Coordinates of C-alpha atoms and ligand atoms in Angstrom, one line a residue:
K262 CA 114.3 -78.9 -28.5
N263 CA 116.4 -76.2 -29.7
I264 CA 113.1 -73.3 -30.2
P265 CA 111.9 -71.7 -27.7
P266 CA 108.2 -73.0 -26.4
T267 CA 106.4 -68.9 -26.5
L268 CA 107.5 -66.2 -28.4
R269 CA 107.9 -64.3 -25.3
D270 CA 110.7 -66.9 -24.2
V271 CA 112.3 -65.8 -27.8
V272 CA 113.2 -62.3 -27.0
S273 CA 114.7 -63.4 -23.7
Y274 CA 116.9 -65.6 -25.9
G275 CA 117.3 -62.9 -28.6
R276 CA 118.7 -60.7 -26.0
A277 CA 120.9 -63.5 -24.8
T278 CA 122.1 -65.0 -27.4
H279 CA 122.7 -61.4 -29.6
G280 CA 122.8 -58.7 -28.0
E281 CA 124.6 -55.4 -28.7
K282 CA 123.7 -56.5 -32.1
I283 CA 120.8 -54.9 -34.6
F284 CA 117.9 -56.0 -34.4
L285 CA 115.7 -53.5 -36.6
V286 CA 116.6 -50.9 -38.8
H287 CA 114.3 -47.8 -39.6
E288 CA 115.3 -44.6 -41.7
D289 CA 117.9 -43.5 -39.4
E290 CA 116.8 -45.3 -36.6
R291 CA 118.7 -49.1 -34.8
V292 CA 118.2 -50.5 -32.4
S293 CA 120.1 -53.4 -30.6
F294 CA 118.4 -56.9 -29.7
E295 CA 119.5 -56.0 -25.8
A296 CA 117.2 -52.6 -26.0
F297 CA 114.0 -54.3 -28.2
H298 CA 114.3 -56.7 -24.9
R299 CA 113.9 -53.3 -22.8
A300 CA 111.5 -51.6 -25.7
V301 CA 109.1 -54.5 -24.8
A302 CA 109.5 -54.6 -20.9
A303 CA 108.8 -51.2 -20.7
F304 CA 105.3 -51.4 -23.2
A305 CA 104.6 -54.5 -21.4
A306 CA 103.8 -53.0 -17.2
E307 CA 102.3 -50.0 -18.6
L308 CA 99.6 -52.5 -20.0
A309 CA 99.6 -54.6 -17.5
K310 CA 99.4 -51.3 -15.9
Q311 CA 95.7 -51.2 -17.4
G312 CA 95.3 -54.6 -16.9
V313 CA 95.8 -56.2 -20.3
V314 CA 95.7 -60.1 -19.2
K315 CA 96.7 -63.0 -20.4
G316 CA 93.4 -64.0 -23.5
D317 CA 92.6 -60.9 -23.4
R318 CA 92.9 -58.9 -27.6
I319 CA 95.3 -56.2 -28.4
A320 CA 94.7 -54.9 -31.5
L321 CA 98.1 -53.3 -33.7
V322 CA 97.9 -51.2 -36.8
M323 CA 100.5 -49.8 -38.1
R324 CA 102.1 -49.4 -41.3
N325 CA 106.8 -51.1 -40.4
L326 CA 107.1 -49.1 -37.7
P327 CA 110.0 -50.4 -34.6
E328 CA 107.0 -50.0 -32.4
W329 CA 105.5 -53.1 -33.8
P330 CA 107.4 -55.1 -33.6
V331 CA 107.8 -54.4 -29.6
A332 CA 104.3 -53.3 -29.0
F333 CA 103.5 -57.2 -30.5
Y334 CA 106.1 -59.5 -28.2
A335 CA 104.5 -56.8 -25.0
G336 CA 101.5 -58.2 -25.6
L337 CA 102.1 -61.5 -26.1
S338 CA 104.5 -61.3 -23.2
L339 CA 101.1 -60.7 -21.0
G340 CA 99.4 -63.3 -23.0
A341 CA 96.7 -62.1 -24.4
I342 CA 96.4 -62.9 -27.8
L343 CA 97.7 -60.1 -30.4
T344 CA 95.6 -59.4 -34.0
P345 CA 97.2 -57.2 -36.0
L346 CA 94.8 -55.7 -38.9
N347 CA 95.7 -55.1 -42.4
A348 CA 97.4 -51.1 -41.8
W349 CA 95.8 -50.8 -46.2
W350 CA 92.3 -51.0 -44.5
T351 CA 89.6 -48.4 -44.7
G352 CA 87.4 -46.9 -41.5
P353 CA 84.7 -49.4 -41.7
E354 CA 87.5 -52.8 -42.0
L355 CA 89.3 -52.0 -39.1
E356 CA 86.0 -51.6 -37.7
Y357 CA 85.6 -55.1 -38.8
G358 CA 88.8 -56.0 -37.7
L359 CA 88.5 -54.3 -34.2
T360 CA 84.4 -55.7 -33.3
D361 CA 85.3 -59.4 -34.9
S362 CA 88.4 -59.5 -32.3
G363 CA 86.3 -58.1 -28.9
S364 CA 89.8 -55.7 -28.8
K365 CA 90.5 -54.5 -25.9
I366 CA 93.6 -52.1 -27.0
L367 CA 94.3 -50.5 -30.4
I368 CA 97.7 -49.7 -30.8
V369 CA 98.6 -47.5 -33.7
D370 CA 100.4 -45.2 -35.9
A371 CA 98.9 -40.5 -35.8
E372 CA 97.8 -41.7 -39.7
R373 CA 95.9 -45.2 -39.0
L374 CA 94.1 -43.4 -35.9
Q375 CA 93.0 -40.8 -37.8
R376 CA 91.9 -42.6 -40.5
V377 CA 89.5 -45.6 -37.3
S378 CA 88.5 -42.0 -35.1
E379 CA 85.0 -41.8 -36.0
H380 CA 84.7 -45.7 -35.6
L381 CA 85.9 -46.3 -32.6
P382 CA 82.5 -45.3 -30.9
N383 CA 81.7 -48.1 -32.4
C384 CA 83.6 -50.5 -30.4
P385 CA 82.6 -51.4 -27.1
D386 CA 84.8 -53.7 -25.9
L387 CA 87.7 -50.8 -26.4
K388 CA 89.5 -49.6 -23.8
K389 CA 92.8 -48.1 -24.1
V390 CA 94.3 -46.6 -26.8
Y391 CA 98.1 -46.1 -27.7
V392 CA 99.6 -44.1 -30.6
S393 CA 103.1 -43.8 -31.9
R394 CA 104.0 -40.8 -34.2
E395 CA 101.6 -38.6 -32.9
D396 CA 102.7 -34.6 -33.4
D397 CA 100.0 -33.2 -32.7
E398 CA 99.2 -32.3 -28.5
V399 CA 96.3 -35.6 -27.4
A400 CA 94.7 -34.1 -25.1
H401 CA 92.3 -37.8 -24.0
P402 CA 92.8 -40.3 -21.4
Y403 CA 91.8 -42.6 -23.8
I404 CA 94.4 -41.7 -25.7
S405 CA 98.4 -42.2 -25.2
K406 CA 101.6 -41.5 -26.9
I407 CA 103.6 -44.6 -27.4
E408 CA 106.7 -42.4 -26.7
D409 CA 105.3 -41.1 -23.9
V410 CA 105.4 -44.7 -22.9
I411 CA 109.3 -45.5 -24.1
G412 CA 110.2 -43.3 -25.9
D413 CA 112.2 -43.1 -29.3
P414 CA 113.4 -46.2 -30.7
N415 CA 116.9 -44.5 -30.6
S416 CA 116.7 -43.8 -27.0
W417 CA 115.6 -47.6 -26.0
K418 CA 118.8 -48.3 -24.9
D419 CA 118.1 -46.3 -21.8
L420 CA 115.3 -47.8 -20.6
P421 CA 116.0 -49.3 -17.7
D422 CA 116.7 -53.0 -17.5
A423 CA 113.8 -54.8 -16.2
P424 CA 112.4 -58.5 -16.8
L425 CA 109.5 -59.4 -19.0
P426 CA 105.9 -60.5 -17.3
T427 CA 106.2 -64.0 -15.7
V428 CA 102.3 -65.1 -16.4
P429 CA 102.2 -68.5 -16.6
I430 CA 102.3 -68.3 -21.1
G431 CA 102.8 -72.7 -22.5
P432 CA 103.8 -73.3 -26.2
D433 CA 99.7 -73.7 -27.2
D434 CA 98.4 -71.6 -25.6
D435 CA 96.6 -68.8 -27.9
A436 CA 98.6 -66.0 -29.2
T437 CA 97.6 -64.0 -32.0
I438 CA 95.1 -63.9 -34.7
F439 CA 95.9 -63.0 -38.4
Y440 CA 93.3 -62.3 -40.8
T441 CA 93.3 -64.0 -44.5
S442 CA 94.0 -61.7 -46.8
G443 CA 89.8 -62.0 -48.0
T444 CA 91.2 -62.9 -51.7
T445 CA 87.8 -65.7 -52.0
G446 CA 85.8 -63.6 -49.0
K447 CA 86.1 -61.8 -46.1
P448 CA 89.2 -61.8 -44.4
K449 CA 88.4 -64.8 -42.0
G450 CA 90.5 -64.0 -38.1
A451 CA 92.7 -67.7 -38.2
L452 CA 94.0 -68.2 -34.1
A453 CA 97.2 -69.3 -33.5
T454 CA 99.2 -70.2 -30.7
Q455 CA 102.8 -70.2 -29.7
R456 CA 103.6 -73.9 -30.7
N457 CA 102.8 -72.7 -34.4
I458 CA 103.9 -69.8 -34.4
N459 CA 107.4 -71.3 -33.2
S460 CA 107.7 -73.2 -35.4
N461 CA 108.5 -71.3 -38.1
I462 CA 111.6 -71.3 -36.5
G463 CA 112.9 -75.1 -37.2
A464 CA 111.3 -74.8 -41.1
A465 CA 113.6 -70.8 -41.8
M466 CA 116.8 -73.5 -39.8
A467 CA 115.9 -76.5 -42.4
A468 CA 115.1 -73.6 -45.6
A469 CA 118.6 -72.7 -44.4
Q470 CA 120.4 -76.5 -44.8
R471 CA 122.2 -77.4 -47.8
P472 CA 121.0 -79.7 -49.8
F473 CA 117.5 -79.3 -47.7
L474 CA 116.7 -81.5 -45.3
R475 CA 114.4 -83.7 -45.9
R476 CA 110.9 -85.1 -43.9
G477 CA 111.6 -86.2 -40.7
E478 CA 115.8 -84.4 -40.5
M479 CA 116.1 -81.9 -37.8
P480 CA 118.4 -79.0 -38.6
P481 CA 121.4 -78.3 -35.9
A482 CA 121.5 -75.2 -34.2
P483 CA 122.8 -72.4 -35.7
D484 CA 126.0 -71.5 -35.4
P485 CA 126.3 -67.7 -33.8
D486 CA 129.9 -67.0 -35.0
A487 CA 128.5 -66.6 -38.3
P488 CA 128.5 -62.9 -39.8
Q489 CA 125.6 -61.7 -39.0
R490 CA 123.0 -61.7 -41.7
S491 CA 121.1 -58.8 -43.2
T492 CA 117.3 -59.1 -44.3
L493 CA 115.4 -56.5 -46.6
L494 CA 111.2 -56.5 -44.8
S495 CA 109.6 -56.3 -47.7
V496 CA 106.3 -57.4 -46.9
P497 CA 104.0 -55.7 -44.0
F498 CA 104.2 -57.4 -40.0
F499 CA 101.1 -57.9 -39.9
H500 CA 101.0 -61.0 -43.2
A501 CA 101.6 -64.0 -41.6
T502 CA 104.8 -64.3 -44.0
G503 CA 106.3 -60.8 -43.1
C504 CA 105.8 -61.8 -39.1
F505 CA 105.9 -65.4 -38.4
A506 CA 108.3 -66.7 -41.3
V507 CA 110.2 -63.3 -40.7
L508 CA 110.3 -61.3 -37.6
N509 CA 110.0 -64.6 -35.1
P510 CA 112.4 -67.2 -36.7
V511 CA 115.5 -63.7 -37.1
L512 CA 114.7 -62.4 -33.1
F513 CA 116.0 -66.0 -32.8
G514 CA 118.1 -66.6 -35.7
G515 CA 120.0 -62.8 -35.1
A516 CA 120.1 -60.5 -38.7
K517 CA 119.2 -58.3 -38.6
I518 CA 115.5 -56.2 -40.7
C519 CA 116.3 -53.9 -42.8
L520 CA 111.9 -51.6 -42.3
M521 CA 111.4 -49.3 -45.3
R522 CA 108.4 -47.1 -44.6
R523 CA 106.5 -48.5 -47.7
W524 CA 107.4 -51.0 -50.6
E525 CA 109.4 -48.8 -53.3
P526 CA 112.4 -50.6 -55.2
E527 CA 114.9 -48.3 -56.0
A528 CA 114.9 -47.2 -52.1
A529 CA 114.8 -50.4 -51.8
M530 CA 118.0 -50.8 -53.9
Q531 CA 119.7 -47.9 -51.7
M532 CA 118.7 -49.7 -48.9
I533 CA 120.0 -53.1 -49.9
E534 CA 124.3 -51.1 -51.2
R535 CA 124.2 -48.5 -47.3
E536 CA 122.9 -51.7 -44.8
K537 CA 124.7 -54.6 -47.3
V538 CA 121.0 -56.7 -46.9
T539 CA 121.6 -60.8 -47.7
Q540 CA 118.1 -61.9 -48.0
V541 CA 115.9 -60.5 -49.7
G542 CA 112.6 -61.6 -48.8
G543 CA 108.9 -61.4 -49.9
V544 CA 106.2 -62.3 -52.9
P545 CA 107.2 -62.9 -56.0
T546 CA 106.6 -59.7 -57.6
I547 CA 109.5 -57.4 -55.4
A548 CA 111.6 -60.1 -57.0
W549 CA 110.3 -59.3 -61.0
Q550 CA 110.5 -55.5 -59.7
L551 CA 114.6 -55.4 -58.5
L552 CA 115.1 -57.2 -61.8
E553 CA 113.4 -54.9 -64.2
H554 CA 114.5 -52.3 -62.4
P555 CA 116.0 -49.9 -65.2
A556 CA 118.4 -48.6 -62.0
R557 CA 119.6 -51.6 -60.6
S558 CA 122.6 -51.5 -62.2
K559 CA 123.5 -47.8 -60.3
Y560 CA 123.2 -50.2 -57.0
D561 CA 125.7 -52.4 -55.6
L562 CA 123.7 -55.3 -54.8
S563 CA 125.8 -57.9 -54.6
S564 CA 125.4 -58.6 -51.0
I565 CA 122.1 -60.7 -52.0
E566 CA 122.5 -63.7 -50.7
A567 CA 119.8 -65.0 -51.3
V568 CA 115.8 -64.1 -52.3
A569 CA 113.2 -65.8 -50.5
Y570 CA 109.6 -65.4 -51.4
G571 CA 106.1 -67.7 -50.9
G572 CA 102.6 -66.6 -50.6
A573 CA 101.4 -66.2 -54.0
P574 CA 102.1 -67.5 -57.2
S575 CA 105.7 -67.1 -59.1
A576 CA 106.6 -68.0 -62.6
P577 CA 109.1 -70.7 -63.2
E578 CA 111.5 -67.7 -65.0
L579 CA 112.3 -66.1 -62.0
V580 CA 114.3 -69.2 -60.7
K581 CA 116.9 -68.2 -63.9
R582 CA 116.6 -64.5 -63.6
I583 CA 118.0 -64.5 -60.1
K584 CA 120.5 -66.9 -60.7
E585 CA 121.5 -64.4 -63.2
A586 CA 121.8 -61.2 -61.4
W587 CA 123.1 -62.8 -58.7
P588 CA 125.0 -65.2 -59.5
K589 CA 126.1 -66.5 -55.4
S590 CA 123.0 -66.0 -54.4
S591 CA 119.9 -68.8 -53.9
A592 CA 116.7 -68.3 -54.3
G593 CA 113.3 -69.6 -52.5
N594 CA 109.5 -70.3 -52.6
G595 CA 107.6 -71.4 -50.0
W596 CA 103.9 -72.6 -49.7
G597 CA 101.9 -71.5 -46.7
M598 CA 98.5 -69.9 -45.5
T599 CA 97.2 -67.5 -42.9
E600 CA 95.7 -70.8 -41.8
T601 CA 99.7 -72.6 -41.5
S602 CA 101.1 -69.7 -39.5
A603 CA 103.5 -69.2 -42.3
T604 CA 105.4 -72.1 -43.7
A605 CA 104.3 -75.1 -44.7
S606 CA 107.0 -76.1 -47.6
S607 CA 109.7 -74.2 -48.7
N608 CA 111.7 -75.4 -51.9
S609 CA 115.3 -73.6 -52.2
A610 CA 118.6 -73.8 -53.7
E611 CA 119.7 -76.7 -56.1
D612 CA 116.1 -78.5 -55.2
Y613 CA 114.0 -75.2 -56.9
E614 CA 116.8 -75.0 -59.3
A615 CA 115.9 -78.5 -60.1
Y616 CA 111.9 -78.1 -59.9
P617 CA 111.5 -74.3 -60.2
D618 CA 107.8 -74.8 -60.8
S619 CA 108.2 -76.2 -57.5
A620 CA 107.1 -74.9 -53.9
G621 CA 109.3 -77.4 -52.1
P622 CA 108.2 -80.7 -49.7
A623 CA 107.4 -80.2 -45.8
V624 CA 109.0 -78.3 -44.0
P625 CA 110.1 -80.3 -40.8
V626 CA 107.0 -82.2 -39.4
T627 CA 104.3 -81.2 -41.3
D628 CA 102.1 -83.8 -44.1
L629 CA 100.7 -82.7 -47.5
K630 CA 97.9 -85.1 -49.2
I631 CA 95.9 -84.4 -51.8
M632 CA 92.2 -85.6 -52.1
T633 CA 89.4 -85.5 -54.0
I634 CA 88.1 -82.1 -53.7
E635 CA 84.8 -83.6 -52.9
G636 CA 87.0 -84.8 -49.7
D637 CA 86.0 -88.6 -49.8
R638 CA 89.8 -90.5 -50.6
E639 CA 92.7 -89.0 -51.3
L640 CA 94.6 -89.2 -54.5
P641 CA 97.4 -90.9 -55.9
I642 CA 100.5 -89.5 -56.5
G643 CA 101.1 -87.3 -59.7
E644 CA 96.9 -86.7 -59.3
V645 CA 95.7 -83.0 -59.0
G646 CA 93.4 -82.0 -55.4
E647 CA 92.8 -80.2 -53.5
L648 CA 95.9 -80.0 -50.7
W649 CA 96.1 -80.7 -47.0
C650 CA 98.3 -80.4 -44.8
K651 CA 98.7 -80.8 -41.1
G652 CA 101.7 -80.0 -38.5
P653 CA 102.7 -77.7 -35.5
Q654 CA 101.6 -74.1 -37.7
V655 CA 98.1 -75.7 -38.8
V656 CA 96.1 -73.0 -36.3
K657 CA 93.0 -74.0 -34.2
L658 CA 90.4 -72.3 -35.8
Y659 CA 88.9 -69.0 -37.3
W660 CA 87.8 -66.2 -34.7
N661 CA 84.0 -66.0 -34.1
K662 CA 83.7 -69.0 -36.9
P663 CA 82.3 -72.2 -35.7
E664 CA 81.1 -73.6 -39.5
A665 CA 83.7 -72.0 -41.8
T666 CA 86.3 -73.8 -39.0
A667 CA 84.3 -76.7 -39.3
Q668 CA 84.1 -76.9 -43.1
T669 CA 88.0 -76.0 -42.2
F670 CA 89.6 -77.7 -40.1
V671 CA 88.7 -81.9 -40.1
D672 CA 91.3 -83.4 -37.6
G673 CA 94.0 -81.4 -37.1
W674 CA 93.8 -81.6 -41.4
V675 CA 93.4 -77.6 -43.1
K676 CA 91.9 -78.0 -46.1
T677 CA 93.7 -75.3 -48.5
G678 CA 91.7 -74.3 -51.6
D679 CA 94.5 -75.4 -53.2
L680 CA 94.8 -77.3 -56.0
A681 CA 98.1 -79.0 -56.5
R682 CA 99.9 -82.2 -57.0
L683 CA 103.0 -84.4 -55.5
N684 CA 105.6 -85.9 -57.3
E685 CA 107.6 -89.1 -55.4
E686 CA 110.1 -87.7 -53.4
G687 CA 106.8 -85.0 -51.8
F688 CA 107.8 -81.6 -53.5
L689 CA 104.7 -79.6 -54.0
F690 CA 103.7 -78.2 -57.2
I691 CA 100.6 -75.8 -56.9
I692 CA 98.3 -75.7 -59.6
D693 CA 96.0 -72.9 -58.7
R694 CA 93.4 -72.2 -56.6
A695 CA 90.7 -74.2 -56.7
K696 CA 88.5 -70.9 -56.9
D697 CA 91.2 -69.8 -59.8
M698 CA 90.4 -72.6 -61.8
L699 CA 87.4 -72.1 -65.4
I700 CA 86.0 -74.4 -66.6
R701 CA 86.2 -73.7 -70.9
G702 CA 83.1 -76.5 -71.9
G703 CA 83.8 -79.4 -69.5
E704 CA 88.1 -78.4 -70.5
N705 CA 89.7 -77.5 -66.7
I706 CA 91.9 -74.3 -67.6
Y707 CA 94.6 -73.6 -64.2
C708 CA 94.7 -70.0 -64.8
I709 CA 98.3 -70.0 -63.2
E710 CA 99.0 -72.3 -66.3
V711 CA 98.5 -69.4 -69.0
E712 CA 99.7 -67.2 -67.8
N713 CA 103.5 -68.5 -66.9
V714 CA 103.4 -69.3 -70.7
L715 CA 102.7 -65.8 -71.1
Y716 CA 106.1 -65.2 -68.6
D717 CA 107.8 -66.2 -71.0
H718 CA 107.3 -64.1 -73.6
P719 CA 110.5 -60.8 -73.2
A720 CA 107.7 -58.1 -73.6
V721 CA 105.5 -59.0 -70.5
M722 CA 106.1 -58.2 -66.9
D723 CA 103.0 -59.3 -65.7
A724 CA 100.1 -60.9 -66.4
A725 CA 96.4 -62.5 -65.0
V726 CA 94.1 -64.8 -66.4
V727 CA 90.7 -65.0 -65.5
G728 CA 87.3 -66.2 -66.9
I729 CA 85.0 -64.4 -69.4
P730 CA 81.2 -65.8 -68.9
H731 CA 79.7 -67.7 -72.4
K732 CA 76.4 -68.8 -72.7
T733 CA 77.1 -72.0 -74.4
L734 CA 81.2 -72.5 -73.1
G735 CA 80.8 -71.1 -69.6
E736 CA 83.6 -69.6 -69.6
E737 CA 86.7 -68.8 -72.0
P738 CA 90.5 -67.6 -71.3
G739 CA 90.7 -63.6 -71.2
A740 CA 94.3 -62.3 -70.3
V741 CA 95.2 -58.5 -68.5
V742 CA 98.4 -57.9 -69.0
T743 CA 101.5 -54.7 -68.4
L744 CA 105.1 -55.5 -70.2
K745 CA 107.9 -53.7 -69.8
P746 CA 109.5 -50.4 -69.6
G747 CA 109.7 -49.7 -73.4
A748 CA 108.6 -53.5 -74.6
E749 CA 106.1 -53.5 -77.4
A750 CA 104.1 -56.5 -78.6
T751 CA 100.4 -56.7 -79.4
E752 CA 97.6 -58.9 -78.9
Q753 CA 98.1 -61.3 -81.5
E754 CA 101.4 -61.5 -80.7
L755 CA 101.2 -62.9 -77.7
R756 CA 98.5 -64.9 -79.0
A757 CA 100.1 -66.1 -81.1
F758 CA 103.2 -66.7 -79.0
V759 CA 100.9 -68.3 -76.7
A760 CA 99.2 -71.2 -79.6
D761 CA 102.5 -72.4 -79.9
R762 CA 102.4 -73.3 -76.4
I763 CA 99.9 -74.9 -75.5
A764 CA 96.7 -76.2 -76.1
A765 CA 94.6 -74.1 -78.5
F766 CA 91.2 -74.1 -76.1
K767 CA 93.7 -72.8 -73.8
V768 CA 94.4 -69.4 -75.5
P769 CA 93.3 -66.8 -74.0
I770 CA 90.7 -65.3 -76.4
R771 CA 91.2 -62.2 -75.1
I772 CA 94.1 -59.6 -74.5
E773 CA 93.6 -56.3 -72.4
F774 CA 96.7 -54.3 -71.7
W775 CA 96.7 -53.3 -68.9
H776 CA 98.8 -49.9 -68.5
E777 CA 99.8 -49.2 -65.0
T778 CA 100.7 -51.9 -62.1
L779 CA 97.5 -54.5 -62.2
P780 CA 96.1 -54.6 -58.8
R781 CA 97.7 -56.2 -56.6
N782 CA 96.5 -57.1 -52.5
A783 CA 98.7 -56.5 -49.7
N784 CA 100.2 -59.3 -50.5
G785 CA 101.4 -59.2 -53.4
K786 CA 98.0 -61.5 -55.2
I787 CA 96.0 -60.0 -57.8
M788 CA 92.7 -58.7 -57.6
K789 CA 91.0 -60.7 -59.6
N790 CA 87.5 -59.7 -59.3
E791 CA 88.8 -56.2 -60.6
L792 CA 90.4 -57.1 -63.8
K793 CA 87.6 -59.4 -64.8
K794 CA 85.4 -56.4 -64.8
V795 CA 87.3 -55.4 -67.7
F796 CA 86.6 -57.8 -70.1
T797 CA 82.6 -57.8 -68.7
G798 CA 82.3 -54.1 -69.0
E799 CA 81.1 -54.0 -65.0
Ligands
ATP998 P1 91.3 -65.7 -48.2 O1 91.7 -66.8 -48.2 O2 91.2 -64.7 -47.3 O3 90.8 -65.6 -49.2 P2 94.4 -65.0 -49.3 O4 94.6 -66.5 -49.3 O5 94.9 -64.8 -50.6 O6 93.2 -65.1 -48.8 P3 96.1 -65.5 -47.8 O7 96.7 -66.8 -46.5 O8 97.2 -64.8 -47.1 O9 95.4 -65.6 -47.9 O10 96.8 -67.1 -48.9 C1 97.2 -68.5 -49.0 C2 97.1 -68.8 -50.4 O11 98.4 -67.7 -50.8 C3 97.4 -70.3 -50.5 O12 96.0 -70.3 -49.9 C4 98.3 -70.6 -51.7 O13 96.6 -69.9 -52.8 C5 98.9 -68.5 -52.1 N1 100.3 -69.4 -51.8 C6 100.4 -69.1 -51.1 N2 101.9 -69.3 -50.9 C7 102.4 -69.9 -52.5 C8 102.6 -70.1 -53.8 N3 103.8 -70.1 -53.1 N4 102.6 -70.6 -54.9 C9 101.8 -70.3 -55.3 N5 100.5 -69.8 -54.4 C10 100.4 -69.5 -52.9
MG999 MG1 92.7 -68.7 -48.2

C-alpha cells in the first residue's frame, strides 16, 4: 500500500519526498528531484502539444543521459507507451524497433539520429523527432532539439513549476515495451503495465531488509532521515534492469544515480571516489572488472555498501571476492528477465553468502515453480526442469507476436526458458538456459557448471563453454577462456584442473584462448553463437 500506482505518481512522490536532493549526476550536470519534476512536466506539455494521447508509442534511443528519464516519464505521464530501443542497435535494427512498435514520436541523441536518419522514411507512423545534444542547426520542422524545449540539465531547476498531466492512468494500463536481449533469437517487445514496473519498488525494498524477507512478508516504508545513498549505474536504461530495478525504485527511494558516458572500470572507480558511491549495480562482469583492475588500490572505494547484479550467470566465487575487497559491503544477485519487468528473485547479504550459487527466494507476492520441459507436470523440490514464474511483474504479452505470446504466457505464468531447481527454503538455483545445455551422447552438460569450475582457476578471467558438433556424440564441450592480466596457463593445465573437479565427460575437449574480452551484448551476456565459430572454423 506504500507503492504508488503509476510511474507518474512516482515522479510526484520523488519530488514531494526528496525535493532538493540530487537525483541525477552526469559529468558536471546535477539534477535535483525538484528540477527533474519540472523537466518532466515541461516535456510532457510539449508532447501533449504534438497530439500524443494515451496508448501512443514513443521510441527512445539514447545513451544514459539525464534526458533519457525525462523523456521516459514525460511520455508515461500522458499514458503513452514508452518504447526504449537498444542504443547499440544498428540502423536496420532500429528501423525494426520503430516499425514493430509503430512509434509516433522518436526521442534520440545526436549520435543515434545520424545512425537512424536514412531509415526514418521507412517508418510510416513516425510524426516527430526530438534530438538531444545536437550541435548543428536543425532546419527540418519534423525534428526539434530537446534543449530548445527544456534547456540543459543544469537549468531544469529554473523551469516553471507546472503540474504533470492529469489524463487518467491506472495501475493496469500499458506502460512500456522493452525488447528482450536477443540472446536466443530476434528481440521480442514485452508489453509491461504500470503495476508490473512499480512492483520492483517493493522488490527493492524487500531486498534491502536484513535478514531477507521471506515469502508473504511485506517490507516497511523507507526511512526518510537515513543518509542519501548513491548508485553507480553501469547498465543501460534501455534494459529492464537499469530502468525498472534501478531508475524507478531510486526515484521513489531517493538515492542519487551516477551516470557514465559508457562503462569503463577506471572511470567507474573515479566516479565511486568522487560521488562516494554506496551501491554498485549491474551485471556480474562489472563486479569482476572492478575487482581485477590493477589500479583498484589507487582509488578510495570505501564508500561501497552493496554490490548487486543480475541478468546473467555469475560464478559463486564472486561473493567471496566482493567480501574480501569491501568487507563492510553486501553482495546481491537477482534473477529476472524482460518478461518479468526485471526482478523476480533476489539473494543478498548473509543469504547470498550461505548460498553463493543461488539467485535467492522469489520477491514478495511472486511464485516460482519447476515444470517438466514438456510443461505437463510440476517437478518435486530439488529436481531440475523449466522455471515458471507468476507475480505482479509478469508482463501482459509480446507486442505484435500472438503466437509467441500464446507459447510463453500460460494462465498468468511465464515460461522462462531457464533450467533451474528450487530448494526446501524456496531458493532458486539457475542451472542454465534450456538452450544453453549440450547433450554429449545422451549425457546432459550444463555449460554454466563447467564455466564455474574454470572460474575457480586463479589464472582465468572469463570463460564460456559451447557445444562443438560431433558426428556420433551430437556435441562435445569446448571452452573459450581469457586469462587475467599477466597470468599464465596452458590448455593442458586447465583441462587437468577441470578433470580434477567434475566428471570426465564434462571436461572441454578443446580450450581456446581469447585475447580480448569475450563478446557480450549490452546486458553482459556472452554471445555464444560468435564463440562457436572458433571451433567450427566458420
Ligand atoms: P532473448 O529472450 O531475446 O533470447 P534474453 O533472454 O537474454 O534474450 P533478457 O530478458 O535480457 O533477454 O534476459 C533474461 C535471461 O537472463 C534469463 O532468462 C536468464 O537466462 C538470464 N538471467 C537473468 N538473471 C540471471 C541470474 N541471476 N543468473 C543467471 N542467469 C540470469
Ligand atoms: Mg529470454
